[in-house]
Protein backbone atom coordinates (compact mmCIF):
# COMPACT_ATOMS: atom_id res chain seq x y z
CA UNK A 1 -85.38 20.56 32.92
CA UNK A 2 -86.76 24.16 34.33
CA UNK A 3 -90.00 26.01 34.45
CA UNK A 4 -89.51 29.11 31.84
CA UNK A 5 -90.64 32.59 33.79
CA UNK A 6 -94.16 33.28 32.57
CA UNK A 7 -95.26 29.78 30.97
CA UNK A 8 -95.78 28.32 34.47
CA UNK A 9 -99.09 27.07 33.68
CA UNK A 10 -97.86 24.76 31.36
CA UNK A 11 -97.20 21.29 32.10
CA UNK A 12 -93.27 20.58 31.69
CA UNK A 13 -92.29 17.02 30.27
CA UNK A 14 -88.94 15.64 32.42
CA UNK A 15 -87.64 14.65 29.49
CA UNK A 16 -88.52 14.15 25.66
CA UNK A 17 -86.61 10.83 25.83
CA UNK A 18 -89.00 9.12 27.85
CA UNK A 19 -92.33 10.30 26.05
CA UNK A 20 -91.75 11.21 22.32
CA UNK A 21 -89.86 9.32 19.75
CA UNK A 22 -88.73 11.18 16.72
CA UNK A 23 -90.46 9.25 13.48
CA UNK A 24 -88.87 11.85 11.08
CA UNK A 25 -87.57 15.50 10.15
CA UNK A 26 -90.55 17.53 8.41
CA UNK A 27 -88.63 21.28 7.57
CA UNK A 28 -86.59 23.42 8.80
CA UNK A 29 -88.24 27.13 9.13
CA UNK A 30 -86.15 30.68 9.65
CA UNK A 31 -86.78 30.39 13.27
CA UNK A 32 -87.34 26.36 13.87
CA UNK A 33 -87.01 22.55 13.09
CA UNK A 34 -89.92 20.72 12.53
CA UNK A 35 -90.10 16.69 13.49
CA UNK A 36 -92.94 14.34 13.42
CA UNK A 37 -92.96 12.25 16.42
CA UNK A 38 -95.17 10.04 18.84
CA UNK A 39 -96.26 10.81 21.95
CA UNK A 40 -95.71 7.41 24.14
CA UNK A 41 -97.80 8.58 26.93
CA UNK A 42 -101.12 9.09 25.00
CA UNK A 43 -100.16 7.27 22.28
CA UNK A 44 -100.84 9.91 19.44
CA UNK A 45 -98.63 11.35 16.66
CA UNK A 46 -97.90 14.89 17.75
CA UNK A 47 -95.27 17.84 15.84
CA UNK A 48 -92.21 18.63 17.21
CA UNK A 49 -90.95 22.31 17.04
CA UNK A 50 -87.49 22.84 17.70
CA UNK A 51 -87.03 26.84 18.79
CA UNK A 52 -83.26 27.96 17.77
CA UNK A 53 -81.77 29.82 19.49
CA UNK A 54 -81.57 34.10 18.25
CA UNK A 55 -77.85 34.84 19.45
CA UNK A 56 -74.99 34.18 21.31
CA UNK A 57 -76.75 36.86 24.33
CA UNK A 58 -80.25 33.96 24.11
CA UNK A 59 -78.01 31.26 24.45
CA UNK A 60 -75.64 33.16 27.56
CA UNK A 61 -78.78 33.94 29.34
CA UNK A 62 -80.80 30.65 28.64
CA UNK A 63 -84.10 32.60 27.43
CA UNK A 64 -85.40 32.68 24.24
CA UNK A 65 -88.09 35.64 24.45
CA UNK A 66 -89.29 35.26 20.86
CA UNK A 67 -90.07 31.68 21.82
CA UNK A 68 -91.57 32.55 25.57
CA UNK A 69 -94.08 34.83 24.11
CA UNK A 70 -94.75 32.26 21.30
CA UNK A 71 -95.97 29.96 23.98
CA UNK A 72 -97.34 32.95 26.66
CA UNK A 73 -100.06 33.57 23.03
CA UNK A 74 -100.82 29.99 22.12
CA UNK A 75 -101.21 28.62 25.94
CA UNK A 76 -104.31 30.68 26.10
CA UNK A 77 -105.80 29.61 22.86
CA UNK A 78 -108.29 26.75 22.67
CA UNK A 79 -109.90 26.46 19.17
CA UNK A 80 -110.76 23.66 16.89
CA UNK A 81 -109.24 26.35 14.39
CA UNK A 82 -106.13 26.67 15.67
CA UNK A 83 -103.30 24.23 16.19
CA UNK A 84 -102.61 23.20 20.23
CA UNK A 85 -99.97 23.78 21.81
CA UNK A 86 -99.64 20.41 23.72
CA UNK A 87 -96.37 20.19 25.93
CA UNK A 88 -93.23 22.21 26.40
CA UNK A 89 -90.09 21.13 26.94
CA UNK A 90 -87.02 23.14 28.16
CA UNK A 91 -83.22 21.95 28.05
CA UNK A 92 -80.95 24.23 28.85
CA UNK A 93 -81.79 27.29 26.80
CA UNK A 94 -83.44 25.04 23.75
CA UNK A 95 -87.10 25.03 24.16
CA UNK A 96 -89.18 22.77 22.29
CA UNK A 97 -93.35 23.00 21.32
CA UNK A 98 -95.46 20.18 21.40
CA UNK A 99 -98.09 20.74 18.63
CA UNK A 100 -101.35 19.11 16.94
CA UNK A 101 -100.17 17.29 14.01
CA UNK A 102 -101.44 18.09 10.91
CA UNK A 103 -100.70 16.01 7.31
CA UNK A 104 -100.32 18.72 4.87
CA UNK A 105 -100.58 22.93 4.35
CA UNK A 106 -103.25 24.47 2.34
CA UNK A 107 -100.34 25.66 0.00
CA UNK A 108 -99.96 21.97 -0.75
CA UNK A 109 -103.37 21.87 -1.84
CA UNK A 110 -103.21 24.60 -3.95
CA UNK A 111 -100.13 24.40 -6.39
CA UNK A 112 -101.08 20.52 -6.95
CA UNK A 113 -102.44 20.75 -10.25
CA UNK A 114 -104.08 17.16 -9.93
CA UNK A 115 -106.62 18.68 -7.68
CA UNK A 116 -109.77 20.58 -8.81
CA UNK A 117 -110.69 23.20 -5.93
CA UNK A 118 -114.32 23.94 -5.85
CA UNK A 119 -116.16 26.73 -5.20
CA UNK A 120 -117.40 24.78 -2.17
CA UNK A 121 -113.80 23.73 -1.58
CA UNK A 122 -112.65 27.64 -1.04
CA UNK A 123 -115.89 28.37 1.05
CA UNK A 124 -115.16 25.49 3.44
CA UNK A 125 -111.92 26.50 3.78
CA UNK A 126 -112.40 30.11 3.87
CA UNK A 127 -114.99 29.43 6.66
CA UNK A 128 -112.46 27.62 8.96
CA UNK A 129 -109.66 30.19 8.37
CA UNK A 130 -112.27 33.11 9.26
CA UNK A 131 -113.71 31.12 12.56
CA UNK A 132 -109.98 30.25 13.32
CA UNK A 133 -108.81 34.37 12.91
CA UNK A 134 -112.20 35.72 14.51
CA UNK A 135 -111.57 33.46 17.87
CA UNK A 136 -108.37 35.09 18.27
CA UNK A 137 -109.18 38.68 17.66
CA UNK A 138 -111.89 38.32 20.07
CA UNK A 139 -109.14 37.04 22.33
CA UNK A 140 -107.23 40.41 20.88
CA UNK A 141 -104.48 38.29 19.16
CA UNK A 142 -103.12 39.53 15.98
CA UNK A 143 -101.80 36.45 13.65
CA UNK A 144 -99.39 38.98 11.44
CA UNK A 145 -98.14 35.57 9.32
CA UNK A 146 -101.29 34.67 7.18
CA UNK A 147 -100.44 32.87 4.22
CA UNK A 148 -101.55 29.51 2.95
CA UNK A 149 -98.32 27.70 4.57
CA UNK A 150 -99.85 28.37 7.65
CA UNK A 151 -102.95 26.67 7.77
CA UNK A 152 -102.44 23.04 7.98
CA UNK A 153 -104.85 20.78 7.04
CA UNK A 154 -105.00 16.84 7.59
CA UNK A 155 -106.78 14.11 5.82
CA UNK A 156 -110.87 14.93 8.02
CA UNK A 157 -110.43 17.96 6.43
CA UNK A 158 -109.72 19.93 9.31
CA UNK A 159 -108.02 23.30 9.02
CA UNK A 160 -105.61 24.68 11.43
CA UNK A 161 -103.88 28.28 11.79
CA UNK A 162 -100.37 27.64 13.05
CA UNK A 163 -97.30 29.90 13.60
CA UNK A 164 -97.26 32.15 16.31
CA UNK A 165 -93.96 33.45 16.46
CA UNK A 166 -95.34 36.80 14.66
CA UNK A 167 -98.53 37.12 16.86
CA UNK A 168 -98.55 40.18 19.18
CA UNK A 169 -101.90 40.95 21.61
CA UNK A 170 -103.31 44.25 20.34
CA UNK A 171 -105.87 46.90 21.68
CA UNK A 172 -104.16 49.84 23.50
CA UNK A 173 -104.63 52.71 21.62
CA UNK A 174 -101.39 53.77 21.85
CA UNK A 175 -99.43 50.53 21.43
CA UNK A 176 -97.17 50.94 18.30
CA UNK A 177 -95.89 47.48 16.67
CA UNK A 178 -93.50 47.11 13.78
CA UNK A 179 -94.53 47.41 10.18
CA UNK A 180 -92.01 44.58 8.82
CA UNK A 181 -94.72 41.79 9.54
CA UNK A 182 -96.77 39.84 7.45
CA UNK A 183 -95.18 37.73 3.97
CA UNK A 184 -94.93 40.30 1.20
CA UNK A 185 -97.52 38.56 -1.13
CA UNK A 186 -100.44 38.77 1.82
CA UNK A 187 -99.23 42.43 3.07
CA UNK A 188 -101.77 44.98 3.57
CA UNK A 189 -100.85 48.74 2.29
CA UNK A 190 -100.93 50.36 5.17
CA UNK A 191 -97.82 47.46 6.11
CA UNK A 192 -96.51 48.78 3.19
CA UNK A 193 -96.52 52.19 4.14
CA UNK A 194 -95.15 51.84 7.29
CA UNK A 195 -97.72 52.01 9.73
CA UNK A 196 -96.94 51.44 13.10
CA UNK A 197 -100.19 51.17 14.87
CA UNK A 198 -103.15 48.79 13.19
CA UNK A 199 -105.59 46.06 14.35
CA UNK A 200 -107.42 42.98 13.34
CA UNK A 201 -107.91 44.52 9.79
CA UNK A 202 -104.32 43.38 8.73
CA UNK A 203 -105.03 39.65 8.75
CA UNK A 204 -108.18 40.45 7.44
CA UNK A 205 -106.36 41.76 4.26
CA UNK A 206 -104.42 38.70 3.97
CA UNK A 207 -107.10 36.06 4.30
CA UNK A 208 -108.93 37.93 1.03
CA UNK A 209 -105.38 37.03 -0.34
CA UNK A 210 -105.77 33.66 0.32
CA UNK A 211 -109.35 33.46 -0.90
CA UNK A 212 -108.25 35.08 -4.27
CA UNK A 213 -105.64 32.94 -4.68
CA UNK A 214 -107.48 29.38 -3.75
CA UNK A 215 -109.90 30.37 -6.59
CA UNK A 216 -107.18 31.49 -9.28
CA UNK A 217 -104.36 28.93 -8.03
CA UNK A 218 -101.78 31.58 -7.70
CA UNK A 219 -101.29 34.82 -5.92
CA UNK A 220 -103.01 37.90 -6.60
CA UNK A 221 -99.99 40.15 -5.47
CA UNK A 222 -97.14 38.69 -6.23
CA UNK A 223 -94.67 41.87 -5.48
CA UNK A 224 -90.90 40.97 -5.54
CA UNK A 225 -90.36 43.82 -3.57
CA UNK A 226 -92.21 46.16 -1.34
CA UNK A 227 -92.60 49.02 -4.05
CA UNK A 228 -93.81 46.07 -6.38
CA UNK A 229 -96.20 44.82 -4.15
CA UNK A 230 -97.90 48.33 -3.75
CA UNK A 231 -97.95 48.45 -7.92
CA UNK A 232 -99.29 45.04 -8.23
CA UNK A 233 -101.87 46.03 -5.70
CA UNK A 234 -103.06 48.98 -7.57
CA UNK A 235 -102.79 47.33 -11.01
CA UNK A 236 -106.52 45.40 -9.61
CA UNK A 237 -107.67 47.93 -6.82
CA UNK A 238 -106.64 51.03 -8.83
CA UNK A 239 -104.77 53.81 -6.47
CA UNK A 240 -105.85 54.98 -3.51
CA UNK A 241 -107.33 58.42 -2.97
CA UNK A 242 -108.55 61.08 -0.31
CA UNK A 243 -112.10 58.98 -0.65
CA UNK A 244 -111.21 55.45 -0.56
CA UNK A 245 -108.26 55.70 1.99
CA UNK A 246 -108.12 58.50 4.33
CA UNK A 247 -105.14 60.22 5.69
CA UNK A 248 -102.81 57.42 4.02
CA UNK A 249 -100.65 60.46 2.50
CA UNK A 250 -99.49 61.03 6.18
CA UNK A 251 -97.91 57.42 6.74
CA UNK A 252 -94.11 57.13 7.02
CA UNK A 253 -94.01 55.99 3.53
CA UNK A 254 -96.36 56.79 1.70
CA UNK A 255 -95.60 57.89 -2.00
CA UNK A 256 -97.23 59.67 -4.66
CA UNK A 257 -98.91 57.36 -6.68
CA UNK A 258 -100.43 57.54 -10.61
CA UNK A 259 -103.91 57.62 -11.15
CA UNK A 260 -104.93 53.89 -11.97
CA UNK A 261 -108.51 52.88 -12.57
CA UNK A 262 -107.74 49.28 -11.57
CA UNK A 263 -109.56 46.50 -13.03
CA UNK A 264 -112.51 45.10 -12.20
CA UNK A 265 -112.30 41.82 -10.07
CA UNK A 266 -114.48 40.06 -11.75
CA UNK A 267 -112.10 40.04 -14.81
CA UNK A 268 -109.32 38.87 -12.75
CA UNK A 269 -110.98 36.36 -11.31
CA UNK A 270 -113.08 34.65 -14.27
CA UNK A 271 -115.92 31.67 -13.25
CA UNK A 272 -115.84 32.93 -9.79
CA UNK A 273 -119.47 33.49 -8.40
CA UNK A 274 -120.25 37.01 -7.68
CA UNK A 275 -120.86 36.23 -3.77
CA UNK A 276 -117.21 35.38 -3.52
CA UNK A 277 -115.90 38.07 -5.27
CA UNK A 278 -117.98 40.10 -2.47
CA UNK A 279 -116.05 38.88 0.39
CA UNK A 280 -112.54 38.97 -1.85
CA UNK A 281 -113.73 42.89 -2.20
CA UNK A 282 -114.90 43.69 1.39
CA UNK A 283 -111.78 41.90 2.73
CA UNK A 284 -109.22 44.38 0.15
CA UNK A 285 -110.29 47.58 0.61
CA UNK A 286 -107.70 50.10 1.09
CA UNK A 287 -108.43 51.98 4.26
CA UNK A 288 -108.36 49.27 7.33
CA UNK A 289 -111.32 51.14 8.72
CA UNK A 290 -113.73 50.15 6.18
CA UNK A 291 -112.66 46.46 5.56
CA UNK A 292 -115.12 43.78 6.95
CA UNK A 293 -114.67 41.86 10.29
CA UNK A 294 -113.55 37.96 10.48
CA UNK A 295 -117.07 38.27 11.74
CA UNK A 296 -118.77 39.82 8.98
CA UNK A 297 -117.76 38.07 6.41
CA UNK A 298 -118.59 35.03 7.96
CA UNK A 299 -122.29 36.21 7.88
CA UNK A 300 -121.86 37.22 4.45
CA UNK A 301 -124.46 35.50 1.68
CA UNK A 302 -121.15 33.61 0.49
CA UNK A 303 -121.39 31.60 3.73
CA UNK A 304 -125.15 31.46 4.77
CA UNK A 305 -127.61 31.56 1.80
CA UNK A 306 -125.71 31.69 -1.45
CA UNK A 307 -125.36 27.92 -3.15
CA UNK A 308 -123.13 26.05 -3.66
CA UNK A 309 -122.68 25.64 0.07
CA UNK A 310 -119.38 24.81 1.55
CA UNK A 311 -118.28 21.31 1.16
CA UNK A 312 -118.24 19.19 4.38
CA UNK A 313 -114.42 18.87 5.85
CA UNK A 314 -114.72 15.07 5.18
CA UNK A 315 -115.03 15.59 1.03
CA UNK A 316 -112.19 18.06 0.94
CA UNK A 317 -109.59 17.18 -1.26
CA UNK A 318 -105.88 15.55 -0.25
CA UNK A 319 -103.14 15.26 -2.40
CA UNK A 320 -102.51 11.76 -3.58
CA UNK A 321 -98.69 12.49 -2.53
CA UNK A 322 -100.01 12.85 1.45
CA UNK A 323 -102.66 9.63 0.78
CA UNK A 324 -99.02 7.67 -0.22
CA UNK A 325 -97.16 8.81 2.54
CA UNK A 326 -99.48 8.10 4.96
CA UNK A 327 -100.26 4.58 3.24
CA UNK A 328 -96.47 3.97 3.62
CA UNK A 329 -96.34 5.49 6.86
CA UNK A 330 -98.87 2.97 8.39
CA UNK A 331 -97.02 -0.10 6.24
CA UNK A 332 -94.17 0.62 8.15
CA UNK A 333 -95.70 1.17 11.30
CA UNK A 334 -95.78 -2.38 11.81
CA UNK A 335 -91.75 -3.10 11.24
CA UNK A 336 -90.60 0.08 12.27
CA UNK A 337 -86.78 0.02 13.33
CA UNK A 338 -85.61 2.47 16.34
CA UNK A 339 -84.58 5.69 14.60
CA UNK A 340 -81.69 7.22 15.46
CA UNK A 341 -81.57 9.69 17.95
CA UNK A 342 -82.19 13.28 16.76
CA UNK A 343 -80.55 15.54 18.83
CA UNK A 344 -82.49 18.26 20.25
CA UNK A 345 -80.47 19.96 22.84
CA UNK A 346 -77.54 20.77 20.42
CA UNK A 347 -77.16 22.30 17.26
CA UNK A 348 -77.14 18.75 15.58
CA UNK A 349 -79.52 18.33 13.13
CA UNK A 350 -80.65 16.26 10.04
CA UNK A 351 -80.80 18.33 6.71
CA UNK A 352 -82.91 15.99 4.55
CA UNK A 353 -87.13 15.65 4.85
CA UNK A 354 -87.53 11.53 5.47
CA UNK A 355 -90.57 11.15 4.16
């Protein structure tokens, strides 16, 4: 096994054979296989993510540099908010992460319609996501991949942001980044319009997705395409002008847009208490310059002095499809047989979730 250049602060395992035992395949991603596994050493249950490989010149030169600076960004994050990034280890030009594990996303949560999501549900959860995405835009970390797939939750009620492979540092004026980030549903409109320098503000955008759509149980924006997106966005917000956006007409692609009024939020969003709707609104405004801070929201009245308060992470909801698995999980625990090997330096790879 070798060092990668750039990650040598991390601790490299010899060998995943003698310290984690694949349990079972969770997913297979664009960029990555997921497995569930234990660590032997400190006896936990950790994830295993499986980097593959980008192209025939990765695999010739034995670096994968989407994966490097996936690591080189989570190595220097510590948060309860945010998942850990708990080993590394390199065959050949595979490199695999060693990660918290976490029972189920927050997308779980909300398309099961046996579960009734609070107001103090959304707030709790709201409040981890915004500690989670303040800690790393103080550490000038971009996420770029908010969505409700990627923050894991597990049965304390503890939320996690995971995915890095998006996350870029930010903060030189002149750095310029691509626009083609974000998921479509949680993409802000300047994203949409091609900008190629923003900040913190874009992951703001998307978390006031997320809120909006924990409290209606689907998404706000659901665009099918980019030019959708931008009409489902002013559909609610109305269009943008001179006075609520400044100087958008002069991104790449912008395009002339109908006057809309919008509709109110409130209407939209029916049953929801005005103090939510207040962060939903300061988190979607059009112009990035105006939206609120991870850090302002959280001192918002939603979050300090408006009831209901946020429920503790210990009454959060679980699915009753996670409290099975895991109920069948630790039955077998007891008679487990040796799985069979999963092979994780090759392009070998099971196809079905065993769950």
């Amino acid at each position: 096994m070798a060092s990668t250049s750039g990650i040598a602060k991390l601790q490299f395992t010899p060998s995943e054979d003698d310290r984690y035992e694949i349990i079972a395949y969770l997913g297979e991603g664009q960029f990555a296989l997921v497995y569930k596994a234990r660590d032997r050493i400190e006896d936990r249950i950790v994830a295993m993510k499986k980097i593959k490989m980008g192209g025939r010149d990765e695999a010739r030169l034995g670096l994968n540099r989407s994966a490097i600076r996936e690591i080189k960004i989570m190595q220097e994050l510590h948060h309860v908010n945010v998942v850990a990034l708990l080993d590394v280890i390199t065959t050949g030009p595979n490199v695999t992460l060693i990660l918290d594990f976490m029972d189920f996303d927050l997308d779980t949560v909300i398309r099961d319609g046996g579960i009734v999501l609070t107001p103090a549900n959304v707030k709790a959860y709201s409040i981890m996501t915004l500690r989670g995405v303040a800690y790393l835009h103080r550490n000038w970390i971009l996420h770029r991949d908010l969505k409700p797939d990627n923050l894991l939750l597990n049965v304390k009620g503890d939320l996690k942001i995971t995915d890095f492979g998006l996350a870029k540092p930010f903060g030189t004026p002149t750095r310029q980044f691509t626009s083609q980030v974000v998921t479509r549903w949680y993409r802000a409109p300047e994203l949409l319009f091609g900008a190629i320098r923003y900040g913190p503000a874009i992951d703001v955008w998307a978390i006031g997705c997320i809120i909006a759509e924990m409290l209606q149980r689907a998404p706000i924006f659901p665009g099918e395409s980019d030019l959708e997106q931008f009409s489902k966005i002013t559909q609610v917000l109305g269009s943008p002008t001179d006075a609520t956006w400044k100087n958008f007409r002069l991104l790449a692609y912008a395009i002339p847009v109908k006057e809309l009024a919008g509709v109110p939020l409130e209407q939209i969003l029916r049953a929801v208490p005005m103090d939510m709707l207040d962060v939903i609104r300061n988190c979607l405004l059009y112009d990035p310059l105006r939206r609120c801070s991870c850090e302002e929201a959280l001192r918002m009245p939603a979050f300090t002095t408006k009831k209901p308060f946020a429920s503790h992470p210990s009454l959060l909801p679980v699915p009753a499809s996670v409290r099975a698995r895991i109920q069948n999980d630790g039955k077998a625990d007891g008679k487990r047989k040796v799985e069979p090997r999963v092979d994780l330096t090759g392009d070998r790879s099971v196809k079905k979730a065993a769950r």
